[in-house]
mmCIF file of C-alpha atoms and ligand atoms in Angstrom:
data_model
loop_
_atom_site.group_PDB
_atom_site.id
_atom_site.type_symbol
_atom_site.label_atom_id
_atom_site.label_comp_id
_atom_site.label_asym_id
_atom_site.label_seq_id
_atom_site.Cartn_x
_atom_site.Cartn_y
_atom_site.Cartn_z
ATOM 1 C CA MET A 170 0.000 0.000 0.000
ATOM 2 C CA TYR A 171 1.285 3.424 -0.962
ATOM 3 C CA THR A 172 0.139 6.812 0.301
ATOM 4 C CA LEU A 173 0.536 9.749 -2.055
ATOM 5 C CA TYR A 174 0.435 13.307 -0.760
ATOM 6 C CA TRP A 175 -0.703 15.245 -3.778
ATOM 7 C CA SER A 176 -2.203 18.430 -5.128
ATOM 8 C CA PRO A 177 -4.170 18.712 -8.424
ATOM 9 C CA GLY A 178 -2.031 19.227 -11.519
ATOM 10 C CA SER A 179 1.159 19.660 -9.489
ATOM 11 C CA ALA A 180 4.404 17.664 -9.526
ATOM 12 C CA SER A 181 2.486 14.796 -7.907
ATOM 13 C CA LEU A 182 0.581 14.209 -11.163
ATOM 14 C CA CYS A 183 3.180 11.921 -12.759
ATOM 15 C CA VAL A 184 3.367 9.780 -9.613
ATOM 16 C CA HIS A 185 -0.413 9.580 -9.310
ATOM 17 C CA TRP A 186 -0.632 8.628 -12.987
ATOM 18 C CA MET A 187 1.889 5.800 -12.554
ATOM 19 C CA LEU A 188 0.049 4.439 -9.520
ATOM 20 C CA ILE A 189 -3.102 4.243 -11.646
ATOM 21 C CA GLU A 190 -1.211 2.647 -14.537
ATOM 22 C CA LEU A 191 0.335 0.052 -12.254
ATOM 23 C CA GLY A 192 -2.978 -0.753 -10.576
ATOM 24 C CA GLU A 193 -1.217 -0.788 -7.213
ATOM 25 C CA PRO A 194 -3.326 -0.136 -4.095
ATOM 26 C CA HIS A 195 -2.801 3.397 -2.826
ATOM 27 C CA GLU A 196 -4.340 6.047 -0.638
ATOM 28 C CA LEU A 197 -4.468 9.685 -1.607
ATOM 29 C CA ALA A 198 -3.892 12.478 0.901
ATOM 30 C CA LYS A 199 -4.681 15.844 -0.652
ATOM 31 C CA VAL A 200 -2.437 18.751 0.324
ATOM 32 C CA ASP A 201 -3.990 22.196 -0.006
ATOM 33 C CA ILE A 202 -1.068 24.304 -1.224
ATOM 34 C CA GLU A 203 -3.199 27.478 -1.341
ATOM 35 C CA ALA A 204 -3.995 27.022 2.342
ATOM 36 C CA GLY A 205 -0.306 26.428 3.141
ATOM 37 C CA GLU A 206 -0.795 22.851 4.327
ATOM 38 C CA HIS A 207 2.570 21.908 2.800
ATOM 39 C CA ARG A 208 4.314 24.184 5.322
ATOM 40 C CA LYS A 209 2.648 22.748 8.404
ATOM 41 C CA PRO A 210 4.888 20.851 10.844
ATOM 42 C CA GLU A 211 3.047 17.539 10.266
ATOM 43 C CA TYR A 212 3.763 17.721 6.541
ATOM 44 C CA LEU A 213 7.341 18.966 6.986
ATOM 45 C CA LYS A 214 8.053 15.810 8.984
ATOM 46 C CA LEU A 215 7.253 13.846 5.820
ATOM 47 C CA ASN A 216 8.778 16.244 3.326
ATOM 48 C CA PRO A 217 11.357 18.594 4.883
ATOM 49 C CA GLY A 218 11.411 20.788 1.769
ATOM 50 C CA GLY A 219 7.687 21.477 2.129
ATOM 51 C CA VAL A 220 6.816 20.495 -1.432
ATOM 52 C CA VAL A 221 4.383 18.110 -3.088
ATOM 53 C CA PRO A 222 4.584 15.171 -3.773
ATOM 54 C CA THR A 223 5.477 12.806 -0.993
ATOM 55 C CA LEU A 224 5.026 9.087 -1.470
ATOM 56 C CA VAL A 225 5.025 6.848 1.573
ATOM 57 C CA VAL A 226 6.599 3.548 0.562
ATOM 58 C CA ASP A 227 6.508 0.762 3.145
ATOM 59 C CA GLY A 228 6.116 3.381 5.849
ATOM 60 C CA VAL A 229 8.993 5.553 4.588
ATOM 61 C CA PRO A 230 8.127 9.030 3.244
ATOM 62 C CA LEU A 231 10.018 9.865 0.051
ATOM 63 C CA GLY A 232 10.143 13.006 -2.078
ATOM 64 C CA GLU A 233 11.180 14.159 -5.583
ATOM 65 C CA ALA A 234 8.627 13.402 -8.282
ATOM 66 C CA ALA A 235 10.991 11.907 -10.876
ATOM 67 C CA ALA A 236 12.696 9.732 -8.247
ATOM 68 C CA LEU A 237 9.284 8.515 -7.098
ATOM 69 C CA CYS A 238 8.381 7.523 -10.659
ATOM 70 C CA MET A 239 11.695 5.673 -10.946
ATOM 71 C CA THR A 240 11.053 3.965 -7.610
ATOM 72 C CA LEU A 241 7.620 2.794 -8.727
ATOM 73 C CA ALA A 242 8.993 1.543 -12.046
ATOM 74 C CA GLU A 243 11.665 -0.460 -10.245
ATOM 75 C CA ARG A 244 9.345 -1.889 -7.615
ATOM 76 C CA HIS A 245 6.962 -3.136 -10.301
ATOM 77 C CA PRO A 246 9.250 -4.286 -13.134
ATOM 78 C CA GLN A 247 6.483 -6.356 -14.720
ATOM 79 C CA ALA A 248 5.069 -3.123 -16.183
ATOM 80 C CA GLY A 249 8.287 -2.512 -18.117
ATOM 81 C CA PHE A 250 8.423 1.193 -17.244
ATOM 82 C CA ALA A 251 12.224 1.235 -16.805
ATOM 83 C CA PRO A 252 15.048 -0.330 -18.773
ATOM 84 C CA ALA A 253 16.778 -2.726 -16.359
ATOM 85 C CA PRO A 254 20.394 -2.135 -15.262
ATOM 86 C CA GLY A 255 22.606 -3.381 -18.045
ATOM 87 C CA ASN A 256 19.988 -2.711 -20.723
ATOM 88 C CA ALA A 257 21.329 -0.618 -23.615
ATOM 89 C CA GLN A 258 18.725 2.075 -22.927
ATOM 90 C CA ARG A 259 19.419 2.373 -19.224
ATOM 91 C CA GLY A 260 21.896 5.239 -19.576
ATOM 92 C CA ALA A 261 19.606 7.275 -21.820
ATOM 93 C CA TYR A 262 16.690 6.661 -19.453
ATOM 94 C CA LEU A 263 18.628 7.878 -16.409
ATOM 95 C CA SER A 264 20.006 10.819 -18.309
ATOM 96 C CA TRP A 265 16.535 11.942 -19.458
ATOM 97 C CA MET A 266 15.063 11.531 -15.987
ATOM 98 C CA PHE A 267 17.736 13.793 -14.527
ATOM 99 C CA PHE A 268 17.399 16.332 -17.334
ATOM 100 C CA LEU A 269 13.612 16.452 -16.892
ATOM 101 C CA SER A 270 13.930 16.895 -13.166
ATOM 102 C CA ASN A 271 16.863 19.237 -12.759
ATOM 103 C CA THR A 272 16.625 21.303 -15.940
ATOM 104 C CA VAL A 273 13.092 21.273 -17.384
ATOM 105 C CA GLN A 274 11.243 21.207 -14.072
ATOM 106 C CA THR A 275 13.418 23.919 -12.529
ATOM 107 C CA ALA A 276 12.865 26.161 -15.561
ATOM 108 C CA PHE A 277 9.112 25.772 -15.042
ATOM 109 C CA HIS A 278 9.585 26.566 -11.382
ATOM 110 C CA ALA A 279 11.173 29.885 -12.372
ATOM 111 C CA TRP A 280 8.266 30.563 -14.760
ATOM 112 C CA PHE A 281 5.619 29.884 -12.110
ATOM 113 C CA TYR A 282 7.417 31.523 -9.162
ATOM 114 C CA PRO A 283 9.326 34.377 -10.891
ATOM 115 C CA ASP A 284 9.564 36.537 -7.780
ATOM 116 C CA GLN A 285 11.600 33.964 -5.871
ATOM 117 C CA PRO A 286 15.129 34.592 -7.204
ATOM 118 C CA ALA A 287 15.211 38.381 -6.806
ATOM 119 C CA GLY A 288 11.838 39.753 -5.702
ATOM 120 C CA GLN A 289 9.010 41.497 -7.514
ATOM 121 C CA ASP A 290 11.240 43.936 -9.439
ATOM 122 C CA ALA A 291 12.927 41.101 -11.312
ATOM 123 C CA VAL A 292 9.772 39.223 -12.308
ATOM 124 C CA GLU A 293 9.802 40.207 -15.995
ATOM 125 C CA PRO A 294 13.443 39.331 -16.748
ATOM 126 C CA VAL A 295 13.174 36.115 -14.730
ATOM 127 C CA LYS A 296 10.069 35.086 -16.703
ATOM 128 C CA ALA A 297 11.698 35.975 -20.013
ATOM 129 C CA ALA A 298 14.755 33.891 -19.126
ATOM 130 C CA ALA A 299 12.566 31.004 -17.930
ATOM 131 C CA ARG A 300 10.610 31.071 -21.171
ATOM 132 C CA ARG A 301 13.824 30.891 -23.216
ATOM 133 C CA ARG A 302 15.080 27.989 -21.101
ATOM 134 C CA ILE A 303 11.790 26.110 -21.392
ATOM 135 C CA GLU A 304 11.600 26.585 -25.158
ATOM 136 C CA THR A 305 15.182 25.359 -25.550
ATOM 137 C CA CYS A 306 14.233 22.270 -23.534
ATOM 138 C CA LEU A 307 11.148 21.758 -25.699
ATOM 139 C CA ASP A 308 13.339 21.888 -28.831
ATOM 140 C CA ARG A 309 15.405 19.095 -27.355
ATOM 141 C CA VAL A 310 12.418 16.981 -26.267
ATOM 142 C CA ASP A 311 10.852 17.432 -29.720
ATOM 143 C CA ARG A 312 14.033 16.311 -31.488
ATOM 144 C CA GLN A 313 14.317 13.296 -29.200
ATOM 145 C CA ILE A 314 10.745 12.147 -29.808
ATOM 146 C CA ALA A 315 11.041 12.722 -33.558
ATOM 147 C CA ALA A 316 14.190 10.584 -33.603
ATOM 148 C CA SER A 317 13.169 7.854 -31.184
ATOM 149 C CA GLY A 318 9.672 6.919 -32.330
ATOM 150 C CA ALA A 319 6.428 7.003 -30.396
ATOM 151 C CA TYR A 320 7.809 7.760 -26.926
ATOM 152 C CA LEU A 321 10.802 9.450 -25.356
ATOM 153 C CA LEU A 322 12.983 6.349 -25.483
ATOM 154 C CA GLY A 323 11.453 4.495 -28.397
ATOM 155 C CA ASP A 324 8.374 2.360 -28.854
ATOM 156 C CA ARG A 325 7.770 1.587 -25.189
ATOM 157 C CA VAL A 326 6.378 3.903 -22.546
ATOM 158 C CA THR A 327 8.735 4.397 -19.617
ATOM 159 C CA ALA A 328 8.496 6.343 -16.358
ATOM 160 C CA ALA A 329 10.146 9.230 -18.232
ATOM 161 C CA ASP A 330 7.005 9.621 -20.347
ATOM 162 C CA PHE A 331 4.760 10.282 -17.369
ATOM 163 C CA VAL A 332 7.165 12.968 -16.153
ATOM 164 C CA THR A 333 7.549 14.449 -19.638
ATOM 165 C CA THR A 334 3.806 14.622 -20.287
ATOM 166 C CA MET A 335 3.229 16.338 -16.946
ATOM 167 C CA LEU A 336 5.844 18.949 -17.828
ATOM 168 C CA MET A 337 4.386 19.451 -21.312
ATOM 169 C CA ARG A 338 1.023 20.091 -19.646
ATOM 170 C CA TRP A 339 2.527 22.809 -17.490
ATOM 171 C CA SER A 340 3.298 24.832 -20.617
ATOM 172 C CA ARG A 341 -0.340 24.899 -21.751
ATOM 173 C CA ASN A 342 -0.922 28.569 -20.888
ATOM 174 C CA MET A 343 2.506 29.805 -21.989
ATOM 175 C CA PRO A 344 2.959 32.003 -25.076
ATOM 176 C CA LYS A 345 4.202 28.960 -27.017
ATOM 177 C CA PRO A 346 2.789 25.761 -25.481
ATOM 178 C CA ALA A 347 4.616 22.473 -25.965
ATOM 179 C CA THR A 348 1.925 21.224 -28.353
ATOM 180 C CA GLU A 349 3.174 23.746 -30.939
ATOM 181 C CA TRP A 350 6.207 21.493 -31.432
ATOM 182 C CA PRO A 351 5.115 18.877 -34.004
ATOM 183 C CA ALA A 352 6.607 15.707 -32.526
ATOM 184 C CA ILE A 353 5.537 16.704 -29.010
ATOM 185 C CA ALA A 354 1.976 17.334 -30.253
ATOM 186 C CA GLY A 355 1.639 13.763 -31.560
ATOM 187 C CA TYR A 356 3.315 12.364 -28.467
ATOM 188 C CA VAL A 357 0.973 14.193 -26.101
ATOM 189 C CA LYS A 358 -2.005 12.868 -28.052
ATOM 190 C CA ARG A 359 -0.708 9.315 -27.636
ATOM 191 C CA MET A 360 -0.100 9.734 -23.906
ATOM 192 C CA LYS A 361 -3.480 11.374 -23.375
ATOM 193 C CA ALA A 362 -5.204 8.496 -25.185
ATOM 194 C CA ARG A 363 -4.175 6.095 -22.417
ATOM 195 C CA PRO A 364 -7.261 5.072 -20.390
ATOM 196 C CA SER A 365 -5.357 5.910 -17.188
ATOM 197 C CA PHE A 366 -5.212 9.582 -18.221
ATOM 198 C CA LYS A 367 -8.999 9.862 -18.053
ATOM 199 C CA VAL A 368 -9.034 8.268 -14.610
ATOM 200 C CA LEU A 369 -6.278 10.618 -13.468
ATOM 201 C CA TYR A 370 -8.170 13.664 -14.720
ATOM 202 C CA GLU A 371 -11.387 12.586 -13.031
ATOM 203 C CA ARG A 372 -9.641 11.915 -9.743
ATOM 204 C CA GLU A 373 -7.702 15.187 -9.767
ATOM 205 C CA GLY A 374 -10.739 17.171 -10.937
ATOM 206 C CA LEU A 375 -8.816 18.558 -13.914
ATOM 207 C CA THR A 376 -10.437 19.882 -17.080
ATOM 208 C CA GLU A 377 -7.820 22.046 -18.869
ATOM 209 C CA TRP A 378 -5.720 20.262 -21.520
ATOM 210 C CA ALA A 379 -8.121 17.267 -21.463
HETATM 211 N N1 GSH B 59 11.818 18.880 -6.931
HETATM 212 C C1 GSH B 59 10.530 18.706 -6.300
HETATM 213 C C2 GSH B 59 9.721 19.953 -6.583
HETATM 214 C C3 GSH B 59 8.302 19.818 -6.134
HETATM 215 C C4 GSH B 59 7.558 21.148 -6.205
HETATM 216 O O1 GSH B 59 8.134 22.236 -6.459
HETATM 217 N N2 GSH B 59 6.250 21.064 -5.971
HETATM 218 C C5 GSH B 59 5.421 22.245 -5.981
HETATM 219 C C6 GSH B 59 4.083 21.921 -6.619
HETATM 220 S S1 GSH B 59 4.283 21.624 -8.345
HETATM 221 C C7 GSH B 59 5.162 22.699 -4.574
HETATM 222 O O2 GSH B 59 4.979 21.897 -3.688
HETATM 223 N N3 GSH B 59 5.119 24.023 -4.392
HETATM 224 C C8 GSH B 59 4.806 24.611 -3.141
HETATM 225 C C9 GSH B 59 5.826 25.647 -2.767
HETATM 226 O O3 GSH B 59 6.909 25.694 -3.384
HETATM 227 O O4 GSH B 59 5.523 26.404 -1.840
HETATM 228 C C10 GSH B 59 9.861 17.456 -6.855
HETATM 229 O O5 GSH B 59 10.070 17.123 -8.020
HETATM 230 O O6 GSH B 59 9.147 16.766 -6.108
#
């Protein structure tokens, strides 16, 4: 049994999606970010950084969305969501997971929280820089999908695809959303056609980008 601390549409989405895909029993504990629940002492005991998601695995609270997706993929290898150690694609898989987490996701963080690096006065330049960084990342993701086939690493869906699709969704209200890149547009359609996506949307109460 897993427990996922989540918030609609946030970085917990890829983990929630994988739990649905895997059909593993799980409980959901909603965290109201608007109300500041993620900064309350009870939550900070689970996630010292005060961010969503947290996944409790065998009683141990763990953070970092991409790492949680990797953990789920490895705990349930029958789903084939991660190339096994020694597999020729393992290096590319790890490399993409880290890129998605430490480069793409952090660029989105700057876009959504532009006052954080240098206050309100710097919001415009921070947003402009974040947009450039995100679009450069989208160029790279688009090239990768165009070259590799249906999904990020070829013909099989991996944990990286749940993270990627979540990040593509985050761009939906940006001046140039990810779906304006041709290979990404087809890819997103394929990922959204998975029956689990509908379940995820219903459970999270999401409607945009359906
Ligand atoms: N690197 C973390 C980042 C998580 C993160 O930034 N989550 C956001 C929601 S998308 C959050 O909790 N924001 C609340 C805040 O920063 O106050 C992860 O991947 O889990």
